[in-house]
Every structure is written in structure tokens, then in C-alpha cells.
């Protein structure tokens, strides 16, 4: 299999996006179908590449026939392609849902932006070059701001503006980090930086790590760069929120995993520590715990279903950051698994929430009282998604949280136990507010509904619910892929020799 | 926003800034030790990947890295390089005389594809969100502006086209050339009362140019087995017909950027007529 053809995963969405204005002249429905078909192609191709890579080990794709570290390359490991598959899957489902919505004035441009956002997220998880990652993060953040603003209400403009401010500050910090890296090591290739990062003065290394933090924490919704989350999620349309939490934050967390662990990290014993003067692993654990607590407690106080789901999404990102901070392989496997579960379950929850909001005409959970009696099917699907996020046994979130707890216990220092207790306590809060919504839905109360729901919307949520249930009942379905993915982060030497060639360590 | 919220936010922001500031100053004034690299006191421009971009010996450097391994990183300038004479040397691995262009379009061409997309999505967002605002009644431009803009427009167009066609030889390239073309259309929009800019045509041109860029990359993928690989002979350095696909890509980028910015300017002035 020729790996250079993996570039089609990035080139096809870009080319189709450039053509979208022409399709838009024919009809708005066509642009939506084209977006969906592009994602379907990418999803199928990414799965075939994923199978190949899992069987044969990581590969690189060279761009412009310039070998790395001189040119840009893609690094196609199990992790990258697994996350790319998730991203394209969520994009496919959301764009399928999008077809069913009544056409609005700007929908042709919206499907174009959706295509670019998902395509850029796919590029972020596959690229092997720091500056290339920055370029695609730029596309991602501009596109996300446009998606948030597209609802054309005052609230959505406010959310988009907030996101724009955070996103541009983050991008500026990321650019500085890249500048310092290039200034010291003279390279932008992730593998070469990984090979030589310990040559940098530890103080400067910590400085670079901190600056990099600013750039990717915005997308990953981690404290203190997540102040945009509540307003933006409330302002945007619910199906856009599915992209925000399923696609954008997945790409952000990947950047943290890959760059902090493989590139900035050094192997010590069975875990990876981030190089530098600061103990950044401890900071990451603290950030994870703070994000989780803030997210869960804020979700508890909210009445707006979109805000509840937004804060919950933030909290899950905190759990994953905690897993990355723990830094051993079991915890990382759990982190990657939880990323998958979160993307699928949250997309499901947001799409169901979108349908409920459309049906009830309000996003306040008090107005949804009795909805479960009126439409049992949707309420049950919502409950499935909620159980998946909470981690009720035999739903997908259970297994990933198990992995994370297992990894944290393995680390067995007093501080990790302390942090873990907070994470578990926050999970209890999560149980409470999700059950409150479900309880309200099944309350006995007459309810009047307004709009009819398109069958496409039903198909898309059923597909997601099937994935949630399947993974919950057969968690070993992905264990092969997950182990290979987390091992890929750990085996830094393998990463470097795959990209730069075996001779580099001589 | 409540006052307490605002104060908490300010406090967190201030703490972060102070933290970063402390680190920055520490890094600035710390002497290098144990042979660790510092950017401030010891800048060696030859210790960069870009050295090979300037000397045009990337392929040699790849071979050198494969045979010598770790020793390459300690001494990048020991890679053999040939002397390049302007207007004489033929069939280099990368044939543009303008070093910046060779990096932007060839060695790191994929980033340029990304940057073109950034501009594309920004203009889409701009016209989607701000476009269609009602046009204010502008004061009638004076005779000098009206005549001058008509007179200057072809020359501005010509200059823009010159910049992007000579992108691989002289400073400039697709982005500045496109911006110059757009400034010509802006002049017409401001100077002429009844000038109507056809956004449909410009959108078609822009789309086709964008697809051509990706298409050039795909031709490279199918012919030379790598996306954005050069598939045209590079010719003699310094000639107009040289540099292979670099010249082609810059022409496409110039047309795309010109059409894009002109559409943006026109839609900001007249509103989005299509919807």
C-alpha cells in the first residue's frame, strides 16, 4: 500500500471546499450532500488505512518528495488514524443530520466551513510538522468561530467573539512557542524536535511548553483557556456543538498527547515525564482536576441543556488531561478510549438535544418535563448517551474510566490518590445532573410539541447509539487498536526512527 | 458579567502573565550551561534546516543524514553543496531564484495550501457575517478620482500580474500580487459611481483556481508519487520559464487571492446579492 496516497484525506476535503461555491450556485441541498459524501469517503479511506497501520506498524507519508526533517510529512500511526476515523465519523453523522434541517440562507457556506473544520482537524491529528499543525489549528479556530456565529442571534455573536479572542491569543502563544523551538533547534519536524529537545536549556524548555499550552488548551477546553465554552456552546446551534465537542476538542487533546508526550517528553521508567524545569505532569494533573471540578459543578447549576452538556464536555476533557498527566500506558489507553467515548456520546447527546429543542421549542430543561412520555424513543436514546458519558457499567464510558483509574492507582503516589478522589467525586456530581434531566423527561406531564423531525435525524442518532451500546457490551472490540495507539505514544524511539530513518541513532 | 467574575478572570490572567514573564526573563538572562542550546547568546544561522533550502541541497542532506546519522545534527554545514550561478546552472532540485519562494511554495508548499485556505475561510466568514450591511450613501467622487481610477486600473492590474508571474524570480509572489489586483478593483469600486462588480464570475474563477492548486498537488501525487512534488523540469535558474511547478502554483495563488479579496471588498460594499 502506498502511504503517500494518505494525503487524499486532506487534499479531497480542501478541493471539495474550494468547489463548494460552485455547487452552492446550483442549490443549497447539493452542498450538504457533497459535504456528507466527502466525509463518507474520508471515513472509509481512513478505516482502510487504520487496518493497514495496525497490522504493519506506523508509516509516514512524504509531501513534495522532500524527506523529513527537511520537508513536511504526515505521521500515520494507529493513534492518528483512529482519531481521524472518529473525527470523520462524527463529521459524517453531523453532516447527515444537517441534510435533514430546513435550508437557511447561509447553509451553503456553512457546509463549506464544516468541511474545512473537520478536514483541518483530520490534518492536525496526522501531521508530523509543528508549523503545519499551527496552520491547521488556525483554519480550525477561524472555522469554529464562523460555525458558532452562524446561528445569527445576539448570543451566538457573543460566543463567537469570545472564542475568537481566546483562539487568537492562543494562536499567538503557539506561534511564539514555534519561534523559540525553531530558534534553538533549527527545525520544525516533530521527530527531530523529539530527538533533540533535551538539548534545550530546561528553563527555556518549560517556557516553550507553557507557551504551547496556550495554543492547544483553547481547542482542548482545558482550564484556564476554556472561558469561551459556556457562551459559545449556548450561542451556537446544537448540531454545531456536536462538532465542537466531537471534532475540535478531539484534535486539541491529540495535539497535547502527541506534542507533550512524544515530542517534549522523556522516558523515565514506565512513564513519560515532560522535559523542563517545571514539573509539568503535576501541573497537567492539577489542571485536569480543576477543569473537571469546575465543569461538573457549573453543569450542576445550569438549567439550559446546551450549557449542561457544554460544561460536561469540559469536565471530560479534564479527566483526559488527568490521564495524560499520570503518564503511564494504562492511563493513556484510558485517555484515548475516553476521547473516543466522549466524541461519540457527546455527539449523540447534542444531536438528541437538538431534536428535543426543535420539538419543544426551548432549551430549558424545565420545559422538557414530560417529553419522555410523549416521545419515548428519543428520551431513551438520550439516556443511552448520558449513561455512556457517566460510565454506568456496560456502557462505553465505564470501561475507559476504569482504565484511567487503574492507571492512576498504578502510579500510587499520595498526590495521584488525592487527585483521583476529586475526579471520582466529580463523577458523582455528573451522575446527579444527568439523572435529573432523565428524571424530568420521564415525569408525568402533558406536553405540546411543535415541529416534525426529519427521518435523517433519527437515522443519525440511531447510528451513534448503536456505536455506544456496541462498545459498551464488547469493550474488547478496540483493545487491539487502543493498545497499539498508546504504545505508539510511549515508544518515542520508534517514532523518531520511523520518521527520520534507522540511521539517525548512529 | 458580574464584578466578582470579572475580578477572578483578571486575577487568573495576571497570574499567568506574571508566571510567563518570570520564565521569559529567567530564560533571557540565564547563561548557557552544560552545552545546552540557548537562542539568545549563541545564534548560529548555519544550524538550521533552512541552510539546505538556501544552498538547494536538500536531497544531498537526506543522503548525508541517512549515512551519518546523529553526526549530521551537530554539523549541518558539512553536507556537500555545489556552486550555483544565476542564469547558468541547470536542473537544480528546486529552480527558483527567489529563496523565499522556494521555501514557501516548494519545500513547504503544503503550508501555503493551508494559508490559502485560511484566507479563503476568513473571506467566507467575513462576507457571511458582515456582508449585506446596507450601503451608505457615499459622497460623489471628484473628477480627478473618477478619471484617475479609470486610467490607473489597467496599470495596477498589469503590475499585480507581473508580481505573481515573476514570483519565483523577484520579491513578491501570489499573495502580494493578488492583493495588488484587489486594490485595483477597490479603486474602481470607490472611484466610479455606477461600477458593478460581478461577484458570480469572480467566485467561479476563485473556485477553479483553488481546485487547480490542489490539482497540481494531485498530479504530483500520481506522476511523482508524492503530493505537491515537482513534475515539470526546473530549467535554468533565473529565467522566466524555470522553477517548474513553483511558477504555476504562484500564478494560481495570485489569481485566487486577487479574485477572493476583490469578492470580499465588493461584497462588503454592495452586500451579498446571491442570497
PDB file of N, CA and C in Angstrom, chain A residues 448-505:
ATOM      1  N   UNK A 448     -46.864  19.888  24.774  1.00  0.00           N
ATOM      2  CA  UNK A 448     -47.250  20.161  23.385  1.00  0.00           C
ATOM      3  C   UNK A 448     -45.979  20.331  22.557  1.00  0.00           C
ATOM      4  N   UNK A 449     -45.952  19.675  21.418  1.00  0.00           N
ATOM      5  CA  UNK A 449     -44.763  19.767  20.591  1.00  0.00           C
ATOM      6  C   UNK A 449     -45.076  20.507  19.314  1.00  0.00           C
ATOM      7  N   UNK A 450     -44.027  21.092  18.729  1.00  0.00           N
ATOM      8  CA  UNK A 450     -44.244  21.973  17.581  1.00  0.00           C
ATOM      9  C   UNK A 450     -43.846  21.342  16.261  1.00  0.00           C
ATOM     10  N   UNK A 451     -42.544  21.125  16.121  1.00  0.00           N
ATOM     11  CA  UNK A 451     -42.060  20.805  14.781  1.00  0.00           C
ATOM     12  C   UNK A 451     -41.922  19.296  14.586  1.00  0.00           C
ATOM     13  N   UNK A 452     -42.074  18.889  13.351  1.00  0.00           N
ATOM     14  CA  UNK A 452     -41.828  17.497  12.998  1.00  0.00           C
ATOM     15  C   UNK A 452     -40.321  17.312  12.831  1.00  0.00           C
ATOM     16  N   UNK A 453     -39.854  16.094  13.124  1.00  0.00           N
ATOM     17  CA  UNK A 453     -38.425  15.834  12.999  1.00  0.00           C
ATOM     18  C   UNK A 453     -38.166  15.003  11.752  1.00  0.00           C
ATOM     19  N   UNK A 454     -37.155  15.398  11.016  1.00  0.00           N
ATOM     20  CA  UNK A 454     -36.799  14.728   9.768  1.00  0.00           C
ATOM     21  C   UNK A 454     -36.275  13.321  10.057  1.00  0.00           C
ATOM     22  N   UNK A 455     -36.627  12.318   9.225  1.00  0.00           N
ATOM     23  CA  UNK A 455     -36.126  10.948   9.486  1.00  0.00           C
ATOM     24  C   UNK A 455     -34.602  10.849   9.499  1.00  0.00           C
ATOM     25  N   UNK A 456     -33.909  11.713   8.739  1.00  0.00           N
ATOM     26  CA  UNK A 456     -32.445  11.666   8.725  1.00  0.00           C
ATOM     27  C   UNK A 456     -31.881  11.867  10.132  1.00  0.00           C
ATOM     28  N   UNK A 457     -32.544  12.742  10.896  1.00  0.00           N
ATOM     29  CA  UNK A 457     -32.069  12.995  12.253  1.00  0.00           C
ATOM     30  C   UNK A 457     -32.158  11.723  13.077  1.00  0.00           C
ATOM     31  N   UNK A 458     -33.279  10.985  12.913  1.00  0.00           N
ATOM     32  CA  UNK A 458     -33.418   9.723  13.642  1.00  0.00           C
ATOM     33  C   UNK A 458     -32.321   8.751  13.253  1.00  0.00           C
ATOM     34  N   UNK A 459     -32.061   8.646  11.939  1.00  0.00           N
ATOM     35  CA  UNK A 459     -31.042   7.683  11.480  1.00  0.00           C
ATOM     36  C   UNK A 459     -29.695   8.012  12.105  1.00  0.00           C
ATOM     37  N   UNK A 460     -29.345   9.321  12.131  1.00  0.00           N
ATOM     38  CA  UNK A 460     -28.009   9.659  12.631  1.00  0.00           C
ATOM     39  C   UNK A 460     -27.875   9.354  14.111  1.00  0.00           C
ATOM     40  N   UNK A 461     -28.921   9.638  14.920  1.00  0.00           N
ATOM     41  CA  UNK A 461     -28.751   9.331  16.348  1.00  0.00           C
ATOM     42  C   UNK A 461     -28.796   7.826  16.596  1.00  0.00           C
ATOM     43  N   UNK A 462     -29.570   7.096  15.793  1.00  0.00           N
ATOM     44  CA  UNK A 462     -29.594   5.635  15.996  1.00  0.00           C
ATOM     45  C   UNK A 462     -28.222   5.043  15.732  1.00  0.00           C
ATOM     46  N   UNK A 463     -27.557   5.523  14.661  1.00  0.00           N
ATOM     47  CA  UNK A 463     -26.200   5.028  14.354  1.00  0.00           C
ATOM     48  C   UNK A 463     -25.260   5.256  15.530  1.00  0.00           C
ATOM     49  N   UNK A 464     -25.316   6.479  16.088  1.00  0.00           N
ATOM     50  CA  UNK A 464     -24.423   6.786  17.212  1.00  0.00           C
ATOM     51  C   UNK A 464     -24.761   5.921  18.419  1.00  0.00           C
ATOM     52  N   UNK A 465     -26.065   5.733  18.688  1.00  0.00           N
ATOM     53  CA  UNK A 465     -26.459   4.934  19.853  1.00  0.00           C
ATOM     54  C   UNK A 465     -25.991   3.494  19.697  1.00  0.00           C
ATOM     55  N   UNK A 466     -26.046   2.979  18.452  1.00  0.00           N
ATOM     56  CA  UNK A 466     -25.572   1.610  18.219  1.00  0.00           C
ATOM     57  C   UNK A 466     -24.089   1.506  18.574  1.00  0.00           C
ATOM     58  N   UNK A 467     -23.307   2.541  18.165  1.00  0.00           N
ATOM     59  CA  UNK A 467     -21.874   2.507  18.492  1.00  0.00           C
ATOM     60  C   UNK A 467     -21.675   2.503  20.000  1.00  0.00           C
ATOM     61  N   UNK A 468     -22.418   3.383  20.709  1.00  0.00           N
ATOM     62  CA  UNK A 468     -22.280   3.465  22.165  1.00  0.00           C
ATOM     63  C   UNK A 468     -22.560   2.106  22.795  1.00  0.00           C
ATOM     64  N   UNK A 469     -23.675   1.462  22.387  1.00  0.00           N
ATOM     65  CA  UNK A 469     -24.048   0.190  23.006  1.00  0.00           C
ATOM     66  C   UNK A 469     -23.058  -0.912  22.657  1.00  0.00           C
ATOM     67  N   UNK A 470     -22.618  -0.937  21.383  1.00  0.00           N
ATOM     68  CA  UNK A 470     -21.693  -1.999  20.970  1.00  0.00           C
ATOM     69  C   UNK A 470     -20.402  -1.922  21.762  1.00  0.00           C
ATOM     70  N   UNK A 471     -19.857  -0.694  21.863  1.00  0.00           N
ATOM     71  CA  UNK A 471     -18.594  -0.553  22.592  1.00  0.00           C
ATOM     72  C   UNK A 471     -18.795  -0.881  24.063  1.00  0.00           C
ATOM     73  N   UNK A 472     -19.967  -0.546  24.599  1.00  0.00           N
ATOM     74  CA  UNK A 472     -20.219  -0.857  25.998  1.00  0.00           C
ATOM     75  C   UNK A 472     -20.276  -2.346  26.253  1.00  0.00           C
ATOM     76  N   UNK A 473     -20.859  -3.103  25.312  1.00  0.00           N
ATOM     77  CA  UNK A 473     -21.015  -4.544  25.549  1.00  0.00           C
ATOM     78  C   UNK A 473     -19.754  -5.306  25.151  1.00  0.00           C
ATOM     79  N   UNK A 474     -19.107  -4.894  24.056  1.00  0.00           N
ATOM     80  CA  UNK A 474     -17.832  -5.528  23.672  1.00  0.00           C
ATOM     81  C   UNK A 474     -16.695  -4.517  23.771  1.00  0.00           C
ATOM     82  N   UNK A 475     -16.219  -4.195  24.959  1.00  0.00           N
ATOM     83  CA  UNK A 475     -15.133  -3.197  25.043  1.00  0.00           C
ATOM     84  C   UNK A 475     -13.837  -3.713  24.425  1.00  0.00           C
ATOM     85  N   UNK A 476     -13.734  -5.047  24.261  1.00  0.00           N
ATOM     86  CA  UNK A 476     -12.502  -5.571  23.686  1.00  0.00           C
ATOM     87  C   UNK A 476     -12.441  -5.367  22.181  1.00  0.00           C
ATOM     88  N   UNK A 477     -13.528  -4.799  21.621  1.00  0.00           N
ATOM     89  CA  UNK A 477     -13.575  -4.550  20.173  1.00  0.00           C
ATOM     90  C   UNK A 477     -12.379  -3.726  19.712  1.00  0.00           C
ATOM     91  N   UNK A 478     -12.037  -2.707  20.516  1.00  0.00           N
ATOM     92  CA  UNK A 478     -10.974  -1.788  20.124  1.00  0.00           C
ATOM     93  C   UNK A 478      -9.677  -2.036  20.874  1.00  0.00           C
ATOM     94  N   UNK A 479      -9.645  -3.034  21.759  1.00  0.00           N
ATOM     95  CA  UNK A 479      -8.489  -3.121  22.667  1.00  0.00           C
ATOM     96  C   UNK A 479      -7.186  -3.248  21.887  1.00  0.00           C
ATOM     97  N   UNK A 480      -7.249  -3.953  20.763  1.00  0.00           N
ATOM     98  CA  UNK A 480      -6.056  -4.087  19.925  1.00  0.00           C
ATOM     99  C   UNK A 480      -5.577  -2.719  19.452  1.00  0.00           C
ATOM    100  N   UNK A 481      -6.519  -1.958  18.899  1.00  0.00           N
ATOM    101  CA  UNK A 481      -6.192  -0.625  18.376  1.00  0.00           C
ATOM    102  C   UNK A 481      -5.726   0.289  19.498  1.00  0.00           C
ATOM    103  N   UNK A 482      -6.434   0.248  20.642  1.00  0.00           N
ATOM    104  CA  UNK A 482      -6.103   1.166  21.730  1.00  0.00           C
ATOM    105  C   UNK A 482      -4.720   0.889  22.284  1.00  0.00           C
ATOM    106  N   UNK A 483      -4.400  -0.396  22.472  1.00  0.00           N
ATOM    107  CA  UNK A 483      -3.071  -0.711  22.995  1.00  0.00           C
ATOM    108  C   UNK A 483      -1.991  -0.255  22.040  1.00  0.00           C
ATOM    109  N   UNK A 484      -2.221  -0.512  20.754  1.00  0.00           N
ATOM    110  CA  UNK A 484      -1.233  -0.084  19.761  1.00  0.00           C
ATOM    111  C   UNK A 484      -1.119   1.437  19.731  1.00  0.00           C
ATOM    112  N   UNK A 485      -2.264   2.139  19.949  1.00  0.00           N
ATOM    113  CA  UNK A 485      -2.243   3.604  19.910  1.00  0.00           C
ATOM    114  C   UNK A 485      -1.445   4.177  21.075  1.00  0.00           C
ATOM    115  N   UNK A 486      -1.699   3.661  22.297  1.00  0.00           N
ATOM    116  CA  UNK A 486      -0.978   4.240  23.435  1.00  0.00           C
ATOM    117  C   UNK A 486       0.486   3.811  23.408  1.00  0.00           C
ATOM    118  N   UNK A 487       0.751   2.605  22.896  1.00  0.00           N
ATOM    119  CA  UNK A 487       2.145   2.190  22.770  1.00  0.00           C
ATOM    120  C   UNK A 487       2.874   3.111  21.803  1.00  0.00           C
ATOM    121  N   UNK A 488       2.153   3.590  20.766  1.00  0.00           N
ATOM    122  CA  UNK A 488       2.758   4.496  19.800  1.00  0.00           C
ATOM    123  C   UNK A 488       3.200   5.794  20.437  1.00  0.00           C
ATOM    124  N   UNK A 489       2.438   6.268  21.438  1.00  0.00           N
ATOM    125  CA  UNK A 489       2.850   7.494  22.131  1.00  0.00           C
ATOM    126  C   UNK A 489       4.072   7.202  22.983  1.00  0.00           C
ATOM    127  N   UNK A 490       4.121   6.003  23.571  1.00  0.00           N
ATOM    128  CA  UNK A 490       5.205   5.699  24.501  1.00  0.00           C
ATOM    129  C   UNK A 490       6.521   5.431  23.816  1.00  0.00           C
ATOM    130  N   UNK A 491       6.453   4.754  22.662  1.00  0.00           N
ATOM    131  CA  UNK A 491       7.694   4.349  22.027  1.00  0.00           C
ATOM    132  C   UNK A 491       8.263   5.511  21.246  1.00  0.00           C
ATOM    133  N   UNK A 492       8.934   6.418  21.949  1.00  0.00           N
ATOM    134  CA  UNK A 492       9.427   7.627  21.294  1.00  0.00           C
ATOM    135  C   UNK A 492      10.520   7.291  20.290  1.00  0.00           C
ATOM    136  N   UNK A 493      11.364   6.309  20.640  1.00  0.00           N
ATOM    137  CA  UNK A 493      12.445   5.941  19.734  1.00  0.00           C
ATOM    138  C   UNK A 493      11.876   5.438  18.407  1.00  0.00           C
ATOM    139  N   UNK A 494      10.792   4.691  18.507  1.00  0.00           N
ATOM    140  CA  UNK A 494      10.179   4.176  17.289  1.00  0.00           C
ATOM    141  C   UNK A 494       9.645   5.321  16.434  1.00  0.00           C
ATOM    142  N   UNK A 495       9.043   6.308  17.094  1.00  0.00           N
ATOM    143  CA  UNK A 495       8.538   7.472  16.363  1.00  0.00           C
ATOM    144  C   UNK A 495       9.680   8.137  15.595  1.00  0.00           C
ATOM    145  N   UNK A 496      10.803   8.361  16.314  1.00  0.00           N
ATOM    146  CA  UNK A 496      11.908   9.085  15.693  1.00  0.00           C
ATOM    147  C   UNK A 496      12.500   8.283  14.544  1.00  0.00           C
ATOM    148  N   UNK A 497      12.713   6.987  14.745  1.00  0.00           N
ATOM    149  CA  UNK A 497      13.339   6.207  13.670  1.00  0.00           C
ATOM    150  C   UNK A 497      12.393   5.999  12.503  1.00  0.00           C
ATOM    151  N   UNK A 498      11.076   5.954  12.759  1.00  0.00           N
ATOM    152  CA  UNK A 498      10.161   5.813  11.630  1.00  0.00           C
ATOM    153  C   UNK A 498      10.234   7.036  10.730  1.00  0.00           C
ATOM    154  N   UNK A 499      10.305   8.210  11.346  1.00  0.00           N
ATOM    155  CA  UNK A 499      10.271   9.424  10.536  1.00  0.00           C
ATOM    156  C   UNK A 499      11.640   9.720   9.928  1.00  0.00           C
ATOM    157  N   UNK A 500      12.693   9.654  10.752  1.00  0.00           N
ATOM    158  CA  UNK A 500      13.999  10.111  10.270  1.00  0.00           C
ATOM    159  C   UNK A 500      14.849   8.985   9.681  1.00  0.00           C
ATOM    160  N   UNK A 501      14.395   7.754   9.778  1.00  0.00           N
ATOM    161  CA  UNK A 501      15.200   6.652   9.250  1.00  0.00           C
ATOM    162  C   UNK A 501      16.006   5.990  10.365  1.00  0.00           C
ATOM    163  N   UNK A 502      16.349   4.731  10.153  1.00  0.00           N
ATOM    164  CA  UNK A 502      17.015   3.973  11.215  1.00  0.00           C
ATOM    165  C   UNK A 502      18.398   4.530  11.534  1.00  0.00           C
ATOM    166  N   UNK A 503      19.033   5.153  10.524  1.00  0.00           N
ATOM    167  CA  UNK A 503      20.418   5.564  10.704  1.00  0.00           C
ATOM    168  C   UNK A 503      20.609   6.715  11.677  1.00  0.00           C
ATOM    169  N   UNK A 504      19.515   7.328  12.106  1.00  0.00           N
ATOM    170  CA  UNK A 504      19.633   8.572  12.842  1.00  0.00           C
ATOM    171  C   UNK A 504      20.256   8.383  14.221  1.00  0.00           C
ATOM    172  N   UNK A 505      20.126   7.196  14.795  1.00  0.00           N
ATOM    173  CA  UNK A 505      20.641   6.998  16.152  1.00  0.00           C
ATOM    174  C   UNK A 505      22.108   6.588  16.156  1.00  0.00           C
TER     175      UNK A 505
END
